[in-house]
Amino acid sequence: MSNPQQLRYSKEHEWLSVAEDGVSTVGITEYAANALGDVVYVQLPEVGDAVTAGETCGELESTKSVSDLYSPVTGEVTEINQDVVDDPALVNTAPFEGGWLFKVRIAEEPKDLLSATEYAEFSGSDSAS
């Protein structure tokens, strides 16, 4: 399992892309997807919703459990990944690519996001790529 170097990670196991024009993409890590098991339902925030760093903004339901989705940043949701809503298994099969969850225009980025190496150490996952 590898964590892309260009991403930042939260201790709630979400990842955040580098902002392009103030907008970043959010997803859950491969570590979290594996821990959840087969994801069968995804509830995402709606476009236009305000999200706050560290607060619940959605839900992921798997064959094992239901898990809250936390926003790694404060901002406004600009897009959701309808492909993941239609096919939640993308969260498991492509957590860093097609399994992204939503995009957010960042108002405030917390200072405690982790690098890939720091996240690997925190989660006990193998490495960063």
PDB file of C-alpha atoms in Angstrom:
ATOM      1  CA  MET A   1       0.000   0.000   0.000  1.00  0.00           C
ATOM      2  CA  SER A   2       1.442   3.359  -0.927  1.00  0.00           C
ATOM      3  CA  ASN A   3       0.401   6.924  -0.267  1.00  0.00           C
ATOM      4  CA  PRO A   4       1.015   9.411  -3.098  1.00  0.00           C
ATOM      5  CA  GLN A   5       3.619  11.997  -2.060  1.00  0.00           C
ATOM      6  CA  GLN A   6       1.777  14.967  -3.582  1.00  0.00           C
ATOM      7  CA  LEU A   7      -1.256  14.520  -1.308  1.00  0.00           C
ATOM      8  CA  ARG A   8      -1.804  15.622   2.298  1.00  0.00           C
ATOM      9  CA  TYR A   9      -3.524  13.379   4.835  1.00  0.00           C
ATOM     10  CA  SER A  10      -5.748  13.790   7.879  1.00  0.00           C
ATOM     11  CA  LYS A  11      -5.660  11.662  11.007  1.00  0.00           C
ATOM     12  CA  GLU A  12      -9.256  10.663  10.135  1.00  0.00           C
ATOM     13  CA  HIS A  13      -7.803   8.935   7.007  1.00  0.00           C
ATOM     14  CA  GLU A  14      -8.918  11.394   4.333  1.00  0.00           C
ATOM     15  CA  TRP A  15      -6.569  12.699   1.652  1.00  0.00           C
ATOM     16  CA  LEU A  16      -6.448  16.147   0.081  1.00  0.00           C
ATOM     17  CA  SER A  17      -4.921  17.152  -3.250  1.00  0.00           C
ATOM     18  CA  VAL A  18      -2.873  20.296  -3.734  1.00  0.00           C
ATOM     19  CA  ALA A  19      -5.257  23.174  -4.467  1.00  0.00           C
ATOM     20  CA  GLU A  20      -5.681  24.194  -8.096  1.00  0.00           C
ATOM     21  CA  ASP A  21      -7.305  27.650  -8.342  1.00  0.00           C
ATOM     22  CA  GLY A  22      -8.253  27.253  -4.670  1.00  0.00           C
ATOM     23  CA  VAL A  23     -10.062  23.920  -5.203  1.00  0.00           C
ATOM     24  CA  SER A  24      -8.821  20.591  -3.813  1.00  0.00           C
ATOM     25  CA  THR A  25     -10.052  17.037  -4.215  1.00  0.00           C
ATOM     26  CA  VAL A  26     -10.907  14.916  -1.149  1.00  0.00           C
ATOM     27  CA  GLY A  27     -10.990  11.148  -0.812  1.00  0.00           C
ATOM     28  CA  ILE A  28     -10.297   8.430   1.732  1.00  0.00           C
ATOM     29  CA  THR A  29      -6.992   6.624   1.898  1.00  0.00           C
ATOM     30  CA  GLU A  30      -6.321   3.105   0.713  1.00  0.00           C
ATOM     31  CA  TYR A  31      -5.660   2.206   4.355  1.00  0.00           C
ATOM     32  CA  ALA A  32      -9.163   3.419   5.329  1.00  0.00           C
ATOM     33  CA  ALA A  33     -10.799   1.735   2.322  1.00  0.00           C
ATOM     34  CA  ASN A  34      -9.167  -1.586   3.255  1.00  0.00           C
ATOM     35  CA  ALA A  35     -10.195  -1.207   6.904  1.00  0.00           C
ATOM     36  CA  LEU A  36     -13.800  -0.490   5.907  1.00  0.00           C
ATOM     37  CA  GLY A  37     -14.138  -3.487   3.635  1.00  0.00           C
ATOM     38  CA  ASP A  38     -16.384  -3.432   0.576  1.00  0.00           C
ATOM     39  CA  VAL A  39     -18.049  -0.006   0.401  1.00  0.00           C
ATOM     40  CA  VAL A  40     -21.696  -0.390  -0.667  1.00  0.00           C
ATOM     41  CA  TYR A  41     -23.109   3.103  -0.046  1.00  0.00           C
ATOM     42  CA  VAL A  42     -21.697   6.623  -0.058  1.00  0.00           C
ATOM     43  CA  GLN A  43     -23.421   9.735   1.286  1.00  0.00           C
ATOM     44  CA  LEU A  44     -21.563  12.888   0.259  1.00  0.00           C
ATOM     45  CA  PRO A  45     -22.124  16.556   1.029  1.00  0.00           C
ATOM     46  CA  GLU A  46     -24.025  18.475  -1.655  1.00  0.00           C
ATOM     47  CA  VAL A  47     -22.575  21.062  -4.017  1.00  0.00           C
ATOM     48  CA  GLY A  48     -22.720  24.401  -2.224  1.00  0.00           C
ATOM     49  CA  ASP A  49     -22.525  22.867   1.260  1.00  0.00           C
ATOM     50  CA  ALA A  50     -20.088  24.414   3.704  1.00  0.00           C
ATOM     51  CA  VAL A  51     -17.729  21.887   5.293  1.00  0.00           C
ATOM     52  CA  THR A  52     -15.529  22.408   8.327  1.00  0.00           C
ATOM     53  CA  ALA A  53     -12.161  20.776   8.947  1.00  0.00           C
ATOM     54  CA  GLY A  54     -12.488  17.830  11.329  1.00  0.00           C
ATOM     55  CA  GLU A  55     -16.298  17.740  11.200  1.00  0.00           C
ATOM     56  CA  THR A  56     -18.563  15.088   9.690  1.00  0.00           C
ATOM     57  CA  CYS A  57     -19.699  15.820   6.142  1.00  0.00           C
ATOM     58  CA  GLY A  58     -20.922  12.435   4.925  1.00  0.00           C
ATOM     59  CA  GLU A  59     -20.970   8.706   5.490  1.00  0.00           C
ATOM     60  CA  LEU A  60     -19.501   5.535   4.044  1.00  0.00           C
ATOM     61  CA  GLU A  61     -21.298   2.239   4.540  1.00  0.00           C
ATOM     62  CA  SER A  62     -19.528  -1.043   3.985  1.00  0.00           C
ATOM     63  CA  THR A  63     -20.296  -4.693   4.454  1.00  0.00           C
ATOM     64  CA  LYS A  64     -18.503  -4.389   7.826  1.00  0.00           C
ATOM     65  CA  SER A  65     -19.698  -1.068   9.268  1.00  0.00           C
ATOM     66  CA  VAL A  66     -20.803   2.514   8.785  1.00  0.00           C
ATOM     67  CA  SER A  67     -18.140   5.210   9.044  1.00  0.00           C
ATOM     68  CA  ASP A  68     -18.397   8.981   9.172  1.00  0.00           C
ATOM     69  CA  LEU A  69     -16.646  10.994   6.491  1.00  0.00           C
ATOM     70  CA  TYR A  70     -14.738  14.001   7.827  1.00  0.00           C
ATOM     71  CA  SER A  71     -13.656  17.041   5.873  1.00  0.00           C
ATOM     72  CA  PRO A  72      -9.899  17.655   6.055  1.00  0.00           C
ATOM     73  CA  VAL A  73     -10.428  21.366   5.305  1.00  0.00           C
ATOM     74  CA  THR A  74     -12.900  24.204   5.761  1.00  0.00           C
ATOM     75  CA  GLY A  75     -14.582  25.429   2.600  1.00  0.00           C
ATOM     76  CA  GLU A  76     -17.428  25.054   0.123  1.00  0.00           C
ATOM     77  CA  VAL A  77     -18.170  21.881  -1.844  1.00  0.00           C
ATOM     78  CA  THR A  78     -17.889  22.594  -5.576  1.00  0.00           C
ATOM     79  CA  GLU A  79     -18.381  19.092  -7.004  1.00  0.00           C
ATOM     80  CA  ILE A  80     -19.195  15.560  -5.924  1.00  0.00           C
ATOM     81  CA  ASN A  81     -18.077  12.376  -7.638  1.00  0.00           C
ATOM     82  CA  GLN A  82     -21.334  10.982  -9.013  1.00  0.00           C
ATOM     83  CA  ASP A  83     -19.439   7.898 -10.246  1.00  0.00           C
ATOM     84  CA  VAL A  84     -18.739   6.942  -6.596  1.00  0.00           C
ATOM     85  CA  VAL A  85     -22.381   7.513  -5.625  1.00  0.00           C
ATOM     86  CA  ASP A  86     -23.418   5.214  -8.505  1.00  0.00           C
ATOM     87  CA  ASP A  87     -20.622   2.670  -7.902  1.00  0.00           C
ATOM     88  CA  PRO A  88     -19.344   2.876  -4.278  1.00  0.00           C
ATOM     89  CA  ALA A  89     -16.844   0.058  -4.941  1.00  0.00           C
ATOM     90  CA  LEU A  90     -14.615   2.673  -6.642  1.00  0.00           C
ATOM     91  CA  VAL A  91     -13.636   3.784  -3.126  1.00  0.00           C
ATOM     92  CA  ASN A  92     -12.016   0.357  -2.673  1.00  0.00           C
ATOM     93  CA  THR A  93     -10.641  -0.236  -6.156  1.00  0.00           C
ATOM     94  CA  ALA A  94      -9.244   3.243  -6.891  1.00  0.00           C
ATOM     95  CA  PRO A  95      -9.144   5.346  -3.694  1.00  0.00           C
ATOM     96  CA  PHE A  96      -6.583   7.807  -5.092  1.00  0.00           C
ATOM     97  CA  GLU A  97      -7.944   7.983  -8.650  1.00  0.00           C
ATOM     98  CA  GLY A  98     -11.572   7.369  -9.680  1.00  0.00           C
ATOM     99  CA  GLY A  99     -12.666   6.823  -6.074  1.00  0.00           C
ATOM    100  CA  TRP A 100     -12.287  10.466  -5.009  1.00  0.00           C
ATOM    101  CA  LEU A 101     -15.305  11.818  -3.128  1.00  0.00           C
ATOM    102  CA  PHE A 102     -15.730  15.575  -3.535  1.00  0.00           C
ATOM    103  CA  LYS A 103     -14.009  18.819  -4.446  1.00  0.00           C
ATOM    104  CA  VAL A 104     -13.887  21.792  -2.117  1.00  0.00           C
ATOM    105  CA  ARG A 105     -12.963  25.452  -2.507  1.00  0.00           C
ATOM    106  CA  ILE A 106     -10.675  25.877   0.481  1.00  0.00           C
ATOM    107  CA  ALA A 107     -11.370  28.706   2.905  1.00  0.00           C
ATOM    108  CA  GLU A 108      -8.967  27.413   5.536  1.00  0.00           C
ATOM    109  CA  GLU A 109      -6.520  24.522   5.555  1.00  0.00           C
ATOM    110  CA  PRO A 110      -5.571  23.131   8.948  1.00  0.00           C
ATOM    111  CA  LYS A 111      -1.912  23.096   9.899  1.00  0.00           C
ATOM    112  CA  ASP A 112      -1.999  19.487  11.107  1.00  0.00           C
ATOM    113  CA  LEU A 113      -2.342  17.702   7.757  1.00  0.00           C
ATOM    114  CA  LEU A 114       0.293  15.019   7.322  1.00  0.00           C
ATOM    115  CA  SER A 115       2.753  14.316   4.527  1.00  0.00           C
ATOM    116  CA  ALA A 116       2.665  10.878   2.896  1.00  0.00           C
ATOM    117  CA  THR A 117       5.557   9.709   5.073  1.00  0.00           C
ATOM    118  CA  GLU A 118       3.990  11.080   8.255  1.00  0.00           C
ATOM    119  CA  TYR A 119       0.663   9.435   7.384  1.00  0.00           C
ATOM    120  CA  ALA A 120       2.375   6.095   6.712  1.00  0.00           C
ATOM    121  CA  GLU A 121       3.988   6.289  10.157  1.00  0.00           C
ATOM    122  CA  PHE A 122       0.707   7.366  11.802  1.00  0.00           C
ATOM    123  CA  SER A 123      -1.413   4.655  10.161  1.00  0.00           C
ATOM    124  CA  GLY A 124       1.169   1.903  10.133  1.00  0.00           C
ATOM    125  CA  SER A 125       0.728   1.599   6.375  1.00  0.00           C
ATOM    126  CA  ASP A 126       3.756   0.460   4.424  1.00  0.00           C
ATOM    127  CA  SER A 127       5.142   3.481   2.647  1.00  0.00           C
ATOM    128  CA  ALA A 128       4.778   6.577   0.557  1.00  0.00           C
ATOM    129  CA  SER A 129       5.162   6.555  -3.214  1.00  0.00           C
TER     130      SER A 129
END
